Coordinates of C-alpha atoms in Angstrom, one line a residue:
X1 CA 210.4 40.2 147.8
X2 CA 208.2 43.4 148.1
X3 CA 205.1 41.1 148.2
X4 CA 206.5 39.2 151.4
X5 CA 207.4 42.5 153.0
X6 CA 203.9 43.7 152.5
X7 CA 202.6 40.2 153.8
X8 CA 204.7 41.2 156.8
X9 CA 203.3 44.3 157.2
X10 CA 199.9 42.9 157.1
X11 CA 200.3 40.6 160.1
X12 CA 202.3 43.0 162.6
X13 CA 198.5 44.5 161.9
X14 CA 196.2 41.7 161.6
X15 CA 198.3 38.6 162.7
X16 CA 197.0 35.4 161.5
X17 CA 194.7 33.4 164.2
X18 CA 195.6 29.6 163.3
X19 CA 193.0 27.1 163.9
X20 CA 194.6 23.9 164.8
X21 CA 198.2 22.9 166.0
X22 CA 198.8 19.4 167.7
X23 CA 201.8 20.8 169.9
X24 CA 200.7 19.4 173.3
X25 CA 200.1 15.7 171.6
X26 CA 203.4 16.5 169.7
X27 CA 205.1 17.6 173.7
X28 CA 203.1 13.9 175.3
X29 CA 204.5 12.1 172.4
X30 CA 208.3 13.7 172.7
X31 CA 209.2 14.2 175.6
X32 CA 206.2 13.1 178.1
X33 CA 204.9 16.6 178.7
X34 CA 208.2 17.4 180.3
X35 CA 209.0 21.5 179.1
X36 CA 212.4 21.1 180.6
X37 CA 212.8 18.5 177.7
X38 CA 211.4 20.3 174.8
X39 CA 212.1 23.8 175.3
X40 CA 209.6 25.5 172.9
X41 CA 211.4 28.9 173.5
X42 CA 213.5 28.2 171.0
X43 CA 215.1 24.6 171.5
X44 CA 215.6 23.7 167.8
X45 CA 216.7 20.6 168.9
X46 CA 213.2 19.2 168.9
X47 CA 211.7 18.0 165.7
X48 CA 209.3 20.4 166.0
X49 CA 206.9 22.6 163.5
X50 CA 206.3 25.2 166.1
X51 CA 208.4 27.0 169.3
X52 CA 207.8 31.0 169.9
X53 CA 210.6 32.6 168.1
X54 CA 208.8 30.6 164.9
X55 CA 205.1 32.1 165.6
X56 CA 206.3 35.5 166.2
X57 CA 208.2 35.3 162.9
X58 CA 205.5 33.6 161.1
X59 CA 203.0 36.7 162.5
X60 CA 200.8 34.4 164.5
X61 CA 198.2 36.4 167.0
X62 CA 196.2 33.9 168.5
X63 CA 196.5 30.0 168.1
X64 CA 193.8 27.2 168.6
X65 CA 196.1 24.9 170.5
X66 CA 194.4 21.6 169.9
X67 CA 193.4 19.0 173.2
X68 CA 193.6 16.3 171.1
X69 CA 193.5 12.4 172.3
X70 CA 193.5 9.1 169.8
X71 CA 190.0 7.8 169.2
X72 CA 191.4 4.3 170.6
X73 CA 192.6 6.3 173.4
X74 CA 192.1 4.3 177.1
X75 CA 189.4 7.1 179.3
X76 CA 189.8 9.6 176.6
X77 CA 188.2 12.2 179.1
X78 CA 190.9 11.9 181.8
X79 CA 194.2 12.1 178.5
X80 CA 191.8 15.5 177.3
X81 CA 192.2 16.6 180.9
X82 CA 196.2 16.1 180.3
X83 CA 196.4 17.6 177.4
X84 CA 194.4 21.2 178.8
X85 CA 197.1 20.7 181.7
X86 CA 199.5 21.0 179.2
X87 CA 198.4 23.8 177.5
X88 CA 198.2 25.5 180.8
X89 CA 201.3 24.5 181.9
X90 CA 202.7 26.4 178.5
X91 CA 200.4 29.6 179.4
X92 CA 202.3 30.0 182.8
X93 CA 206.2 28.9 181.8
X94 CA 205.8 32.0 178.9
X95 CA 203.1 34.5 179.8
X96 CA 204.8 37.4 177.9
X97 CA 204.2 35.7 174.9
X98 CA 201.5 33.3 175.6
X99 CA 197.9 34.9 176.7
X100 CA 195.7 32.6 177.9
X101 CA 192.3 33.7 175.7
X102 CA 188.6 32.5 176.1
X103 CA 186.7 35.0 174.0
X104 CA 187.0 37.0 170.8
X105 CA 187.3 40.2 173.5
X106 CA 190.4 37.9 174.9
X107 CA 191.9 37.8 171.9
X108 CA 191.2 41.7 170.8
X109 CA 193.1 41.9 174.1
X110 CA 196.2 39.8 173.8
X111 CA 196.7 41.7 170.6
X112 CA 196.7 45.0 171.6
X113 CA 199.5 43.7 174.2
X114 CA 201.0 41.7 171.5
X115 CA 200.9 38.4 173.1
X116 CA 199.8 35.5 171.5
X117 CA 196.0 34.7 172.0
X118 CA 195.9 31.0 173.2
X119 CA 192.8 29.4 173.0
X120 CA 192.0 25.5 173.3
X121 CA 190.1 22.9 170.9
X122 CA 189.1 19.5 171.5
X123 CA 189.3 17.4 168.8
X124 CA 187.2 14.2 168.2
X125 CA 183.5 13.4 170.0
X126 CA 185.3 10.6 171.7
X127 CA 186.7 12.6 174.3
X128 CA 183.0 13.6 175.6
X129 CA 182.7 9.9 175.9
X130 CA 179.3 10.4 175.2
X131 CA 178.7 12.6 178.3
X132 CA 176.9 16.4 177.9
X133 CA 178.3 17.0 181.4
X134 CA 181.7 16.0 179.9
X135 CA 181.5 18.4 177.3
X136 CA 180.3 21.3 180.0
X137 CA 183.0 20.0 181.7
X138 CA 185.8 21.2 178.8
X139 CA 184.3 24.5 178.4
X140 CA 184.7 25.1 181.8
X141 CA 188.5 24.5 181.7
X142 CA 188.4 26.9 178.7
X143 CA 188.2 24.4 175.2
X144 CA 185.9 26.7 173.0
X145 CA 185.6 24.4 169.6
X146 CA 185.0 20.3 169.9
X147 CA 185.9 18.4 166.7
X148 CA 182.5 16.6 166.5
X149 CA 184.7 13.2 165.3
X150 CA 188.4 12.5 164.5
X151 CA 189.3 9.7 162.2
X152 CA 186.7 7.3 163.7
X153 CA 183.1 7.8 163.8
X154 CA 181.2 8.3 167.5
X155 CA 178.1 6.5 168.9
X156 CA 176.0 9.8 167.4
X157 CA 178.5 11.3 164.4
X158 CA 179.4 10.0 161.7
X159 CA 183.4 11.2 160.7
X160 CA 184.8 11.5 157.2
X161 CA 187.0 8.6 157.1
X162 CA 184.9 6.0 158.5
X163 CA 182.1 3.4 157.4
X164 CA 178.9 5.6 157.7
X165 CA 177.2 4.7 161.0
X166 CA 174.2 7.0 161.4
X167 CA 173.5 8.6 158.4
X168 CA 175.5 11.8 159.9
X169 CA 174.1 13.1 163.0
X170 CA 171.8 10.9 165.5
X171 CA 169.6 12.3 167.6
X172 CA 171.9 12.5 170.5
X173 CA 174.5 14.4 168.1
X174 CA 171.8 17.2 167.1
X175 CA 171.6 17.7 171.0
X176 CA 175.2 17.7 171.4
X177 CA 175.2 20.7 168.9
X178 CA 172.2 22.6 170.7
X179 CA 174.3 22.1 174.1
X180 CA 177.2 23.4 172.6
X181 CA 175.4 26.3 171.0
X182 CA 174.0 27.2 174.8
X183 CA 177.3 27.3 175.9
X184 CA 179.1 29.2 173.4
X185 CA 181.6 26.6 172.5
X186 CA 181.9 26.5 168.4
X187 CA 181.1 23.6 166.3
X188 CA 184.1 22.0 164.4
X189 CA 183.0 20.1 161.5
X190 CA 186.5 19.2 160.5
X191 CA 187.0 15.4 160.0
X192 CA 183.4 14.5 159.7
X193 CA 181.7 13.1 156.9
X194 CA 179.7 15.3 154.7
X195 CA 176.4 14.2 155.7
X196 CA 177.5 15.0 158.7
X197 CA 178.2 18.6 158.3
X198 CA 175.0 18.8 156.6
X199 CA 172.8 17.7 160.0
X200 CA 175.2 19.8 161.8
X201 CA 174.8 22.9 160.2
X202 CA 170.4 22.3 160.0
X203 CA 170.9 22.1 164.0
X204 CA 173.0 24.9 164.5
X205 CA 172.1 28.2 165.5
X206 CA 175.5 29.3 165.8
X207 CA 178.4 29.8 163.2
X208 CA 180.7 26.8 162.7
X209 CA 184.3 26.1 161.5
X210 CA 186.2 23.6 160.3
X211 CA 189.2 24.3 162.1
X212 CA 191.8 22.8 159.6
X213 CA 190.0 21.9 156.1
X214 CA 190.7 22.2 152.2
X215 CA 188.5 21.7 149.5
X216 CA 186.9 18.5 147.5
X217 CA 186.6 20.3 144.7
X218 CA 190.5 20.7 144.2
X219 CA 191.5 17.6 146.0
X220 CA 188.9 15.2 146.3
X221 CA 189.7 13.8 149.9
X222 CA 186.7 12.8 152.1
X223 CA 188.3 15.6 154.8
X224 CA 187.7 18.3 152.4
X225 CA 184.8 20.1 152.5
X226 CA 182.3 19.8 149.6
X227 CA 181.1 22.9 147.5
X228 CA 177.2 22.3 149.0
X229 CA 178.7 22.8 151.9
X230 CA 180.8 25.7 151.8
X231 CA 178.0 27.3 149.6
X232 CA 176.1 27.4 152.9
X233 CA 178.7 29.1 154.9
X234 CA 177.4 32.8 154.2
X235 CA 174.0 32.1 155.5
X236 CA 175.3 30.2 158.6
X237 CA 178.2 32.9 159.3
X238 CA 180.9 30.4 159.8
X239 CA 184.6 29.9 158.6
X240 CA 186.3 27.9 157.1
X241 CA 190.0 26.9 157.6
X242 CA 192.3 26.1 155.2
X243 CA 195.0 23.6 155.9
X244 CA 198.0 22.8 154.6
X245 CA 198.4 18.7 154.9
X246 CA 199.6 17.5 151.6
X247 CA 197.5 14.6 152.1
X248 CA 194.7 16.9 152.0
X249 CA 195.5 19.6 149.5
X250 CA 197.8 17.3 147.0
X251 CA 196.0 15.0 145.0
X252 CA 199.2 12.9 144.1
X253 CA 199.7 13.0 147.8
X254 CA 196.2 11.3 148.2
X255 CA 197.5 8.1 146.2
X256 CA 201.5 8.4 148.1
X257 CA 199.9 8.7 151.8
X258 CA 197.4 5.8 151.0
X259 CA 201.0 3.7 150.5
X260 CA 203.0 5.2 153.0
X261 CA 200.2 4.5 155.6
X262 CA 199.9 1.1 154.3
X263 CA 203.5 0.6 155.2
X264 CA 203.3 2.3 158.8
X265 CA 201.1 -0.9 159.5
X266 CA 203.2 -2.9 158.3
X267 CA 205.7 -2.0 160.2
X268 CA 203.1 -2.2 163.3
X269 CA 202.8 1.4 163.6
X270 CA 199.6 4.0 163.2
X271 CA 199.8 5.9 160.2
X272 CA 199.4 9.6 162.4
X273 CA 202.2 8.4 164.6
X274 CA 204.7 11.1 164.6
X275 CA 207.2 9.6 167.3
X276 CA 210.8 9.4 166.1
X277 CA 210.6 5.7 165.6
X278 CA 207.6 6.4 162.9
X279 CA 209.5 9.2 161.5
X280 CA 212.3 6.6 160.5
X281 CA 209.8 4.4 158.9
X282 CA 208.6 7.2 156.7
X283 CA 211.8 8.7 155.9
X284 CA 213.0 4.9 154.7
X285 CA 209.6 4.6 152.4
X286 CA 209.9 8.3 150.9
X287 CA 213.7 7.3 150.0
X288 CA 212.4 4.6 147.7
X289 CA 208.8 6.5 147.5
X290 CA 209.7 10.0 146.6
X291 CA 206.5 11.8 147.7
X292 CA 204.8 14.0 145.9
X293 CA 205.8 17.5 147.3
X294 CA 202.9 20.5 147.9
X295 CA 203.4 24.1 147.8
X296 CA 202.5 27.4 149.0
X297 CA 200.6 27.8 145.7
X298 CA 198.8 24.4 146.5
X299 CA 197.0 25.6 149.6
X300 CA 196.8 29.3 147.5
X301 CA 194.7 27.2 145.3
X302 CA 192.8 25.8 147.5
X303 CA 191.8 29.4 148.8
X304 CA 191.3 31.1 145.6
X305 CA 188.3 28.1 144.8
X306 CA 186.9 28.5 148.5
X307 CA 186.9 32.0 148.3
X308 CA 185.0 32.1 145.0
X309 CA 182.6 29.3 146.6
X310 CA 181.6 30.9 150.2
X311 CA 183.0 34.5 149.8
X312 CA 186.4 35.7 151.6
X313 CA 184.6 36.7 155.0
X314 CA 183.8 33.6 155.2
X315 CA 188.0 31.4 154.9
X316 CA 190.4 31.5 157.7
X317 CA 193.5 29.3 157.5
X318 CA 194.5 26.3 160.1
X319 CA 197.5 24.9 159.2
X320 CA 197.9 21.8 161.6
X321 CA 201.3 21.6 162.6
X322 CA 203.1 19.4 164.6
X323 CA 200.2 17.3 163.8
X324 CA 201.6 16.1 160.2
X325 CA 204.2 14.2 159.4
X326 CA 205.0 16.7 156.1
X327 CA 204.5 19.8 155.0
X328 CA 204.2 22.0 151.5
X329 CA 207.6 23.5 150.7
X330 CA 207.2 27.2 151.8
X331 CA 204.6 26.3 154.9
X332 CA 207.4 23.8 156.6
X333 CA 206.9 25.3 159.8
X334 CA 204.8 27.8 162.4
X335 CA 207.4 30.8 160.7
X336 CA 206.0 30.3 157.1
X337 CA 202.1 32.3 157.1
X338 CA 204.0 35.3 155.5
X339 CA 204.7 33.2 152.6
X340 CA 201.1 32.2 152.1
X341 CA 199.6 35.9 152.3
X342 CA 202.3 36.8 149.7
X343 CA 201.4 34.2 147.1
X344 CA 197.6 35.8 147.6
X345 CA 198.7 39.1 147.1
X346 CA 200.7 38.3 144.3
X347 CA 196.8 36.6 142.9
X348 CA 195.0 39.9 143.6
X349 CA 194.1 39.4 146.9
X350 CA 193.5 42.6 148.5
X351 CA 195.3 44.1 152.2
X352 CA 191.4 44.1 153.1
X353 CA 190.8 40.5 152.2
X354 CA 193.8 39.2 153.4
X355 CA 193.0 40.6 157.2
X356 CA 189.7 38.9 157.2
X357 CA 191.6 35.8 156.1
X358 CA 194.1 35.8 158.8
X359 CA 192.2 37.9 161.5
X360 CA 189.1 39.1 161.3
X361 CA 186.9 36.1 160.4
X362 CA 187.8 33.9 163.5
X363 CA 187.3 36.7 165.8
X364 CA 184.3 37.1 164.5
X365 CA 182.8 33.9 164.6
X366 CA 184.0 33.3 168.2
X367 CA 181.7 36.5 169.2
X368 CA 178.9 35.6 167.4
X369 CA 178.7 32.4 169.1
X370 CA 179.1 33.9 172.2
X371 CA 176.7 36.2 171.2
X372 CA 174.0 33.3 170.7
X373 CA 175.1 32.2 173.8
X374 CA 173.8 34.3 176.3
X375 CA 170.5 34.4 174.1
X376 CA 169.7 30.7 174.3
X377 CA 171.0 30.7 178.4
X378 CA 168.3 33.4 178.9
X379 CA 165.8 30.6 177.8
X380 CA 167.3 27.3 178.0
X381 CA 168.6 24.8 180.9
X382 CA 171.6 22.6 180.3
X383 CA 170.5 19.5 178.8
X384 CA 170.6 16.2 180.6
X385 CA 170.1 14.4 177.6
X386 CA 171.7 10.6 177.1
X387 CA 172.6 9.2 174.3
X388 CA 170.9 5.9 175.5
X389 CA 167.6 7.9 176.1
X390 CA 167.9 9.9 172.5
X391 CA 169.0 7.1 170.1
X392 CA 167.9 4.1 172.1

């Protein structure tokens, strides 16, 4: 007990910034964006991971609210534009806990007031359909990381759980980086293959983050990040972010999802589908497929290897709720972050360590990419590259 007050302590100081949470697919899917419906006040009524009485008790500051669309999504651009209407539509219905946030000075800010920073991520290439005025386009309505590929690969990325396409980035995707770099919007190489992180991170002259990432080495998952890769995160300055899909961190959970997943299909369902019909499915297969159940000490595991691979200023943690059908017992919902810094403590992490974990690092990272920013728009015009033009 006296290491989860302590963890407690820690975040009313240094509240944890969370890197990816699917609650404005998780709010199209339940209730058709209607707030009235899902009342994330509080309404525990909704099968829900996250509301605000849940991220004030599970110390969150500031919150990566992901913009996320299917990659066989109809005009993903226009359902991106729905899902930022969403997220705005939250920022007014609760702005004394909600602040909307578009920099790491934003989010110094909403802290100081303590309101929770809300920031916005786009997750998957698709939803640029392939257009650099597209992507200028999000950054103007606020989205500060793009995914640079969900579970499918783009014309000019190649992601992590697809047939390799291009080899990891084409020459379109190298100027898709650059663009983003201008603009100050940060490079998520979550969900792309590893060769793509590797073309992504010689183009960059920014820090990137994988917003919601484990790693290979202690679950060998193609989403996981490999040690190469994080071994390069000191010299690039970016972050990594742990998350807590057992799918992910779980290598029994590997070999179970593979099954359950086949069975969604089955069943003519997607395997991410989260609706209540899906939910029924799974909770029929777990009852004669007891699933293989991840812990707090999973993930902790998970950190303790990063951390000893890429250095502790360079880890943050992204837990993707409402954006998994399961969770590790201990993390179930937004309310469980104090549980996690605890089993750290209890491994030796330091009060020093464990703010530049939950804090410090993502702050950080947003600056500097501001800060190269304004360097390259002192130099460099918006690019009216095409991916026809580029990669022929």
């Amino acid at each position: 007990m006296a290491a989860l007050d302590e963890a407690r302590a820690l975040l009313r100081e240094f509240p944890v910034v969370d890197g990816h949470n699917d609650l404005p697919w998780a709010l199209r899917q339940q209730a058709g964006y209607d707030l009235d419906v899902l009342d994330t006040a509080g309404d525990r009524r909704a099968r829900l991971h996250t509301d605000l009485p849940r991220l004030r008790e599970g110390g969150v500051g500031a919150q990566f609210w992901s913009v996320y669309v299917p990659c066989e999504q109809p005009e993903p651009v226009a359902a991106t534009l729905e899902q930022i209407d969403c997220v705005r539509r939250l920022l007014d219905r609760y702005p004394a806990d909600l602040a909307p946030a578009l920099t790491a000075a934003d989010m110094e800010e909403a802290r100081r007031e303590g309101r929770i920073a809300s920031l916005m991520g786009a997750e998957g290439g698709h939803c640029i359909a392939n257009s650099l005025g597209a992507l200028r386009g999000l950054y103007a309505l606020g989205v500060r990381y793009l995914t640079l590929t969900h579970n499918a690969n783009v014309d000019w990325a190649d992601s992590a759980t697809d047939e390799p396409r291009v080899g990891g980035l084409s020459a379109f995707g190298r100027e898709v980086v650059r663009e983003m770099n201008r603009l100050g919007m940060l490079v998520d190489l979550s969900h792309v293959a590893a060769t793509t992180m590797r073309d992504a991170l010689d183009a960059t002259s920014a820090p990137v983050i994988f917003s919601h990432s484990s790693a290979r080495a202690v679950c060998d998952h193609p989403r996981n990040i490999p040690d190469d890769v994080l071994e390069r995160l000191p010299a690039n300055g970016g972050v990594a972010m742990v998350t807590f899909v057992p799918k992910f961190v779980l290598q029994a959970a590997v070999d179970w999802t593979a099954a359950a997943d086949e069975n969604m299909r089955a069943h003519g369902l997607h395997p991410l589908d989260t609706g209540p019909e899906a939910m029924e499915v799974h909770r029929a297969f777990e009852e004669r497929h007891p699933r293989p159940v991840a812990t707090v000490a999973t993930v902790a595991d998970h950190l303790d290897h990063m951390r000893e691979v890429a250095g502790v200023d360079h880890l943050g943690i992204g837990g993707d709720y409402d954006g998994t059908a399961f969770t590790p017992d201990g993390l179930n919902d937004v309310s469980g972050y104090p549980n996690l810094l605890a089993e750290l403590l209890r491994r030796g992490w330091s009060k020093a360590d464990l703010a530049k974990l939950t804090w410090q690092n993502a702050v950080r990272v947003l600056g500097a990419a501001e800060d190269v920013a304004r360097e390259l728009q002192a130099t460099r015009a918006p690019s009216l590259a095409t991916v026809e033009a580029l990669d022929g």
